[in-house]
XYZ file of C-alpha atoms in Angstrom:
537
model
C 59.513 12.242 71.432
C 62.004 15.141 70.719
C 65.303 13.525 69.447
C 67.357 15.230 72.264
C 65.268 13.371 74.955
C 65.167 9.959 73.309
C 66.900 7.364 75.230
C 68.410 5.236 72.367
C 68.807 1.568 72.614
C 71.866 1.744 70.595
C 73.649 3.541 73.467
C 72.504 0.845 75.842
C 73.632 -1.938 73.474
C 77.052 -0.376 72.931
C 77.576 0.141 76.639
C 76.477 -3.404 77.378
C 79.004 -4.876 74.965
C 81.772 -3.165 76.771
C 80.573 -4.499 80.176
C 79.286 -7.881 79.493
C 82.796 -9.058 78.765
C 83.640 -8.551 82.468
C 80.510 -10.374 83.641
C 80.628 -14.084 84.448
C 79.581 -16.604 81.947
C 77.512 -18.056 84.561
C 74.963 -15.174 84.468
C 74.522 -15.625 80.675
C 73.844 -19.307 80.960
C 71.090 -18.641 83.466
C 69.303 -16.634 80.929
C 68.745 -19.791 78.644
C 66.669 -22.674 79.902
C 66.346 -24.648 83.113
C 66.234 -28.413 83.374
C 62.466 -28.098 83.958
C 61.576 -26.128 80.847
C 59.773 -29.210 79.323
C 57.182 -29.004 82.013
C 56.090 -25.547 80.837
C 53.316 -25.222 78.220
C 54.255 -22.610 75.492
C 50.851 -20.859 75.705
C 47.556 -21.037 77.431
C 46.569 -22.552 80.807
C 47.706 -24.390 82.654
C 51.278 -23.068 82.733
C 52.766 -26.080 84.174
C 51.948 -29.543 82.870
C 52.702 -31.172 86.200
C 51.984 -29.090 89.280
C 54.982 -27.264 90.759
C 55.455 -25.524 94.139
C 57.407 -22.331 94.383
C 58.681 -20.317 97.500
C 57.647 -16.741 97.274
C 58.210 -13.651 99.301
C 55.929 -10.609 99.235
C 55.014 -7.285 100.850
C 51.277 -6.792 101.697
C 49.445 -3.630 102.978
C 46.910 -5.250 105.424
C 48.357 -7.280 108.178
C 45.111 -9.413 108.362
C 45.586 -10.969 104.895
C 46.686 -14.560 104.690
C 48.032 -14.937 101.086
C 48.109 -18.728 101.432
C 44.355 -18.712 101.603
C 43.423 -15.747 99.551
C 41.028 -16.185 96.736
C 43.267 -14.459 94.135
C 46.025 -16.858 94.609
C 43.994 -19.985 95.100
C 42.058 -19.363 91.848
C 45.248 -18.553 89.915
C 46.798 -21.786 91.246
C 43.828 -23.748 89.783
C 44.436 -21.967 86.508
C 48.073 -22.227 86.241
C 48.944 -25.368 88.107
C 51.534 -23.393 90.097
C 51.156 -23.269 93.919
C 53.118 -20.475 95.725
C 54.145 -20.982 99.297
C 53.893 -17.302 100.336
C 55.944 -15.613 103.178
C 54.596 -12.122 103.533
C 55.476 -8.938 105.567
C 53.829 -5.610 105.819
C 55.138 -2.904 103.732
C 56.480 -0.982 106.677
C 59.037 -3.465 107.445
C 59.760 -4.700 103.929
C 63.167 -3.076 103.410
C 64.620 -4.664 106.471
C 63.114 -8.165 105.998
C 64.130 -8.568 102.331
C 67.630 -7.284 103.062
C 68.028 -9.758 105.941
C 66.953 -12.576 103.748
C 69.419 -11.678 100.921
C 72.311 -10.967 103.404
C 71.710 -14.489 105.006
C 71.410 -16.225 101.593
C 67.964 -17.455 102.828
C 66.049 -15.945 100.069
C 63.103 -17.568 98.028
C 62.711 -18.418 94.466
C 60.756 -15.303 93.684
C 60.182 -11.890 95.298
C 56.749 -10.390 94.517
C 55.716 -6.702 95.373
C 59.139 -6.358 97.054
C 60.095 -2.824 95.458
C 63.732 -3.461 94.641
C 65.416 -0.347 93.547
C 67.623 0.120 90.501
C 70.691 -0.191 92.840
C 69.501 -3.447 94.208
C 68.602 -4.927 90.852
C 72.040 -4.155 89.428
C 73.783 -5.176 92.630
C 72.057 -8.546 93.025
C 71.952 -9.101 89.312
C 75.719 -8.707 88.955
C 76.184 -11.050 91.896
C 73.931 -13.650 90.103
C 71.335 -13.649 92.820
C 68.696 -12.268 90.495
C 68.635 -13.869 87.105
C 68.733 -11.983 83.822
C 65.249 -11.951 82.227
C 65.886 -10.848 78.782
C 65.781 -14.340 77.090
C 62.882 -15.518 79.183
C 60.876 -12.365 78.316
C 61.526 -13.018 74.676
C 60.347 -16.548 74.877
C 57.861 -16.712 77.648
C 56.345 -13.042 78.194
C 54.398 -12.104 75.154
C 52.188 -9.593 77.069
C 55.101 -7.908 78.667
C 57.055 -7.902 75.469
C 54.213 -6.217 73.634
C 54.168 -3.446 76.300
C 57.887 -2.831 75.895
C 57.444 -2.414 72.241
C 54.541 -0.026 72.731
C 56.414 1.989 75.357
C 60.051 2.007 74.409
C 61.083 4.434 77.253
C 59.764 1.754 79.777
C 62.214 -0.704 78.212
C 64.980 1.859 78.313
C 64.139 2.375 81.913
C 64.189 -1.210 83.123
C 67.294 -2.162 81.158
C 70.478 -1.922 83.310
C 73.756 -0.524 81.945
C 74.946 -4.214 81.537
C 72.187 -4.760 79.033
C 70.093 -6.887 81.388
C 66.656 -6.707 82.718
C 66.460 -8.100 86.290
C 63.004 -7.232 87.389
C 59.360 -6.817 86.244
C 58.063 -3.367 87.101
C 54.770 -1.663 87.733
C 53.546 0.114 84.762
C 50.911 2.934 84.955
C 49.241 3.191 81.515
C 50.144 6.629 80.268
C 46.791 7.056 78.913
C 45.402 6.725 82.400
C 45.750 10.422 83.351
C 44.116 10.357 86.778
C 46.748 7.712 87.923
C 49.597 9.863 86.643
C 48.560 13.317 87.837
C 46.364 14.892 90.597
C 46.289 17.772 92.776
C 45.409 17.607 96.550
C 41.762 17.744 97.535
C 40.208 20.909 98.911
C 36.933 21.199 100.770
C 34.638 23.148 98.364
C 31.891 23.386 101.015
C 34.251 25.258 103.312
C 35.369 27.597 100.446
C 31.624 28.390 99.779
C 30.857 28.897 103.391
C 33.684 31.474 103.852
C 32.995 33.050 100.517
C 36.548 32.019 99.154
C 37.730 30.808 95.727
C 40.076 27.812 95.357
C 43.686 29.072 95.576
C 45.368 30.082 92.309
C 48.775 30.966 93.915
C 50.900 29.863 96.805
C 50.019 32.978 98.674
C 46.378 32.331 98.041
C 46.801 28.965 99.403
C 48.378 30.231 102.604
C 45.390 32.666 103.170
C 42.881 30.006 102.479
C 44.475 27.523 104.974
C 44.492 30.291 107.515
C 40.874 31.014 106.992
C 39.954 27.364 107.201
C 41.669 27.160 110.642
C 40.456 30.350 112.043
C 36.893 31.050 110.733
C 34.999 27.978 111.673
C 34.037 26.864 108.236
C 32.268 23.642 109.609
C 30.003 25.943 111.712
C 30.162 23.881 114.893
C 31.355 26.846 116.962
C 34.644 25.182 117.790
C 38.124 25.676 116.421
C 38.664 22.147 115.569
C 39.360 22.809 111.843
C 42.761 21.853 110.414
C 44.504 23.005 107.213
C 46.345 20.687 104.905
C 47.004 17.030 105.902
C 48.736 13.893 104.644
C 49.536 10.485 106.051
C 52.275 9.820 103.587
C 54.943 12.212 104.746
C 56.202 15.586 103.694
C 56.831 14.356 100.185
C 53.180 14.614 99.168
C 53.450 18.373 99.949
C 56.715 18.901 98.159
C 55.669 17.085 95.057
C 52.472 19.109 94.705
C 54.548 22.349 94.995
C 57.682 21.456 93.012
C 56.345 23.038 89.751
C 55.157 26.021 91.538
C 58.776 26.808 92.535
C 60.236 26.018 89.049
C 61.664 22.564 90.020
C 61.836 19.308 88.333
C 60.882 20.357 84.809
C 62.229 16.980 83.666
C 59.925 15.113 85.973
C 60.730 13.130 89.183
C 62.113 9.940 88.008
C 65.389 11.506 89.113
C 64.013 13.784 91.832
C 67.161 15.388 92.927
C 68.022 16.383 89.370
C 66.798 18.835 86.846
C 68.422 20.971 84.186
C 69.899 24.482 84.565
C 67.644 26.867 82.698
C 68.267 26.597 78.893
C 70.780 23.752 79.049
C 70.943 19.922 79.400
C 73.330 20.262 82.278
C 72.146 18.794 85.623
C 71.661 20.785 88.801
C 71.240 19.416 92.294
C 67.706 20.328 93.254
C 67.995 20.256 97.023
C 70.677 22.989 96.998
C 68.985 25.396 94.624
C 67.514 28.686 95.667
C 64.121 27.533 94.427
C 64.105 24.418 96.808
C 64.969 26.842 99.655
C 61.959 29.006 98.717
C 59.749 25.890 98.822
C 61.013 24.878 102.179
C 60.580 28.474 103.595
C 56.859 28.260 102.329
C 56.387 24.947 103.997
C 58.030 26.207 107.208
C 55.402 29.098 107.236
C 52.663 26.631 106.894
C 54.076 24.362 109.484
C 54.845 27.007 112.056
C 51.263 28.249 111.890
C 49.785 24.792 112.250
C 48.511 24.942 108.696
C 49.789 21.424 107.888
C 49.592 18.352 110.305
C 52.305 18.563 112.825
C 52.807 14.719 112.806
C 53.442 14.659 109.116
C 56.994 13.401 109.629
C 55.956 10.445 111.835
C 52.353 9.567 111.242
C 51.460 6.353 109.339
C 48.663 6.023 106.626
C 46.204 4.057 108.691
C 46.768 6.161 111.814
C 46.264 9.336 109.744
C 43.154 7.840 108.217
C 41.461 7.874 111.588
C 42.073 11.436 111.973
C 41.201 12.440 108.499
C 37.947 10.643 108.733
C 36.679 13.080 111.323
C 36.390 15.590 108.454
C 38.312 18.393 110.069
C 40.877 18.862 107.329
C 40.416 21.610 104.643
C 42.791 20.008 102.222
C 43.983 16.470 101.888
C 46.821 14.889 99.799
C 45.450 11.443 99.540
C 43.271 10.142 96.919
C 39.659 11.267 96.690
C 38.457 11.720 100.314
C 34.977 10.438 99.331
C 36.402 7.124 98.436
C 39.122 6.901 101.103
C 37.409 8.551 104.122
C 33.767 8.629 103.066
C 33.882 12.486 103.132
C 31.812 14.585 100.756
C 32.530 18.096 99.485
C 36.128 17.736 98.301
C 37.336 18.780 94.821
C 40.817 18.835 93.182
C 42.831 21.861 93.976
C 44.463 23.961 91.297
C 47.975 23.914 90.190
C 49.480 26.963 91.856
C 51.464 29.826 90.559
C 54.510 30.334 92.671
C 56.490 33.435 93.781
C 58.546 33.546 90.619
C 55.675 33.044 88.146
C 56.106 29.366 87.735
C 52.918 27.289 87.214
C 53.395 23.663 86.359
C 52.816 20.084 87.590
C 56.069 18.375 87.444
C 55.802 15.325 89.911
C 55.451 12.941 86.886
C 57.035 9.905 85.540
C 56.795 8.270 82.178
C 54.464 5.655 83.423
C 57.191 3.533 84.850
C 56.823 2.711 88.507
C 59.137 0.628 90.642
C 61.471 -1.515 88.564
C 61.881 -4.450 90.956
C 58.352 -5.477 91.804
C 58.913 -9.132 90.649
C 62.353 -10.831 90.481
C 63.382 -14.425 89.969
C 66.357 -15.588 91.944
C 69.008 -18.161 91.136
C 67.150 -20.543 93.443
C 64.233 -20.849 91.042
C 63.773 -24.408 89.747
C 61.288 -23.236 87.122
C 62.103 -19.846 85.960
C 60.295 -20.295 82.668
C 57.125 -21.116 84.385
C 57.534 -18.056 86.818
C 58.036 -15.688 83.812
C 54.916 -17.057 82.152
C 53.089 -16.793 85.600
C 54.005 -13.115 86.032
C 53.422 -12.348 82.315
C 49.697 -13.236 82.718
C 49.441 -10.134 85.040
C 50.480 -7.859 82.204
C 47.799 -9.073 79.671
C 44.092 -8.145 79.585
C 42.674 -11.335 81.354
C 45.398 -11.263 84.031
C 45.000 -7.614 84.726
C 41.178 -8.129 84.933
C 41.722 -10.881 87.454
C 44.270 -9.040 89.513
C 42.370 -5.724 89.896
C 38.681 -6.932 89.543
C 38.826 -10.463 90.959
C 36.200 -12.849 89.897
C 32.902 -12.665 88.116
C 29.850 -13.069 90.367
C 32.016 -12.734 93.497
C 33.842 -9.453 93.365
C 32.618 -7.979 90.093
C 29.663 -8.000 87.590
C 29.788 -7.631 83.777
C 27.244 -6.295 81.384
C 26.692 -7.454 77.868
C 29.126 -4.884 76.474
C 31.957 -6.186 78.634
C 32.047 -3.289 81.152
C 32.734 -4.512 84.623
C 32.156 -3.038 87.919
C 32.560 -4.237 91.573
C 29.574 -5.802 93.155
C 27.670 -3.847 95.806
C 29.217 -5.829 98.661
C 32.633 -4.210 97.707
C 31.411 -0.647 96.982
C 28.905 -0.436 99.745
C 30.139 -2.929 102.314
C 27.575 -3.947 104.914
C 30.359 -4.031 107.569
C 31.336 -0.414 106.883
C 34.629 -1.273 105.215
C 35.894 1.170 102.539
C 36.700 -0.087 98.984
C 40.325 -1.012 99.740
C 39.409 -2.911 102.868
C 36.487 -4.749 101.277
C 38.407 -5.849 98.008
C 41.360 -6.973 100.243
C 39.310 -9.799 101.551
C 39.849 -11.239 97.913
C 42.691 -9.366 96.275
C 46.083 -7.877 97.008
C 46.307 -4.593 94.958
C 45.372 -2.049 97.733
C 48.436 -0.356 99.131
C 49.996 0.127 95.639
C 52.782 -2.705 95.750
C 52.440 -4.907 92.780
C 53.959 -5.761 89.302
C 51.633 -5.461 86.361
C 49.960 -2.727 84.365
C 47.375 -0.442 85.836
C 44.706 0.523 83.218
C 41.552 2.516 83.562
C 39.585 -0.426 82.098
C 40.148 -2.552 85.050
C 41.497 -0.398 87.950
C 38.459 0.837 89.787
C 40.041 2.289 92.730
C 39.572 5.962 93.741
C 41.648 7.193 90.852
C 39.318 5.670 88.244
C 36.248 7.474 89.757
C 34.772 10.606 88.191
C 36.069 12.983 90.819
C 39.647 11.861 90.178
C 39.195 12.114 86.556
C 38.001 15.622 86.888
C 40.870 16.455 89.093
C 43.350 15.080 86.553
C 41.674 16.993 83.688
C 42.200 20.357 85.368
C 45.877 19.503 86.156
C 46.717 18.332 82.778
C 46.976 21.762 81.064
C 49.795 22.403 83.504
C 51.409 18.967 83.374
C 54.846 18.232 81.749
C 54.926 16.808 78.232
C 55.986 13.226 77.984
C 58.965 14.026 75.772
C 60.370 16.328 78.532
C 60.398 13.520 81.252
C 63.717 11.865 81.720
C 63.499 8.163 82.761
C 65.679 7.054 85.738
C 69.402 6.914 85.034
C 70.984 3.508 84.524
C 74.565 3.370 85.702
C 77.244 0.972 85.185
C 78.252 -1.308 88.029
C 81.300 0.975 88.781
C 79.253 4.079 88.564
C 76.541 2.518 90.709
C 78.958 1.788 93.538
C 80.125 5.416 93.386
C 76.559 6.825 93.331
C 75.441 4.524 96.136
C 78.347 5.422 98.353
C 77.938 9.048 97.816
C 74.214 9.482 97.437
C 73.123 7.364 100.453
C 74.811 9.804 102.855
C 73.631 12.876 100.956
C 70.073 11.739 100.796
C 70.011 10.989 104.429
C 71.270 14.402 105.171
C 68.953 16.110 102.734
C 65.911 14.370 104.227
C 66.996 15.263 107.761
C 67.624 18.919 106.987
C 64.483 19.125 104.879
C 62.439 18.154 107.973
C 64.673 20.488 110.247
C 64.138 23.484 107.936
C 60.510 22.906 107.702
C 59.939 22.335 111.315
C 62.206 25.341 112.392
C 64.730 23.053 114.146
C 67.369 24.515 111.744
C 67.333 28.161 110.773
C 67.494 29.196 107.193
C 70.580 31.296 108.224
C 72.310 27.892 108.026
C 71.383 27.365 104.369
C 74.979 28.147 103.134
C 76.421 25.630 105.717
C 73.824 22.969 104.503
C 74.975 23.433 100.950
C 78.749 23.218 101.871
C 78.157 20.130 103.926
C 76.635 18.427 100.846
C 79.366 19.519 98.716
C 81.926 17.939 101.088
C 80.013 14.689 100.924
C 81.047 14.214 97.365
C 78.289 16.141 95.430
C 80.550 17.105 92.544
C 81.632 13.514 91.842
C 77.943 12.299 91.929
C 76.951 15.034 89.427
C 79.640 14.109 87.133
C 78.590 10.481 87.229
C 74.823 11.434 86.712
C 75.651 13.743 83.785
C 77.817 11.115 82.129
C 75.040 8.569 82.496
C 72.506 11.098 80.850
C 74.863 12.099 78.221
C 75.407 8.356 77.149
C 71.636 8.119 76.401
C 71.877 10.794 73.741
C 74.609 9.144 71.730
């Protein structure tokens, strides 16, 4: 990495030294050993000498799953000698449920796939609800420790300003390009039918979507075609177009922040002229019915039923062949925008959500639970988590190459891959701790179409050294940022929707900016800039 982008551990350590003195001794004691450490084997399986039971809470994607009888956890229990009593909720209600548990003090020993934010990790870590994991990682997590050594910016990203690590994250292997980048999918058959080329500019995109909607590319004599669709909200559209409008040239780990041109001084992305241009473009598409009108309200599984009809010319989900069993889609190009910008910037350094696995102060066997989760960051654990079990969900050739069995890839009951593998495993839906590698992740992103999509995006993708990891604030800074940014973000989201749908006129743009400024934007920007500047010392 370029030196000016490096997030030095020295800065973190110096900052930690100034803060930890104010932290309670109790939190430091928790990071040593528990009274049950003698029951934990140092290496190998089983993890626990005598069987232990642990209360766990998790988010799941499919409501029909019963984690207490799922093959993944039953087999892992046999290996580890650790039984998890799972309480699960669907991802749609996760935020409310976990907050209620914490507020009532009725929380479990571990949270799995619970997507705690930086703010939550620092808040509950400082309160002593989430225990510091540094010492446990050093002693009981060799797989995870190795990854932190291999990817130092991941370690920097998960280490809070008090010097502690409170959560195990999702890591997307930076070498797995098709999981890091990818353009939406465009119907090549429709392009061919209408004699069109895949769009190269934002203006081309508008013209192509309009042609899709008006010129009957499916040839059925009806105007049932739709333009561009997504079941995951307007963010899918915005992320694809950010780089075409010159936004987020430092990546999207801090989505509201990028640098003023030629400086390392932050600007607030949602109040820039370029963001206004992006919203004006999306408003044009929305007002002419070229993106799905229910984009702000639809849910993934509801949208899947509509997308499966094959009426969309462009889709923002993973490969439609894998997800919706639709042929003919290829990756769209990275677009040149109205100001000449042509870059793909919706990227991270491979670090996903930081708080995908946390251990609480109620844990009776923290050493065992750190060893339990560490297995999912190693080769064998990753293989188990994503591929399942030999002869049941996957087969393996003499060279060690693995693939799902036919019952998964061509399910006799008509289930898609996610649905079929979810009879055994939990990874579909994207909520999990661990590392996602191309060797063992055989979802849509690992298939040839997705790899080809990523390859044509990569020449326009950000360089890793230009991506800024998420900013880690001190406790005081975090309280300031949370108080300010919660209201600002809510307002930005509301107005983004209003501008795109036409409920708010762009004549009100200056009023929108002034409202954000009155909410404390200047103070937030100073705190964010200070947090970034510290990392350069």
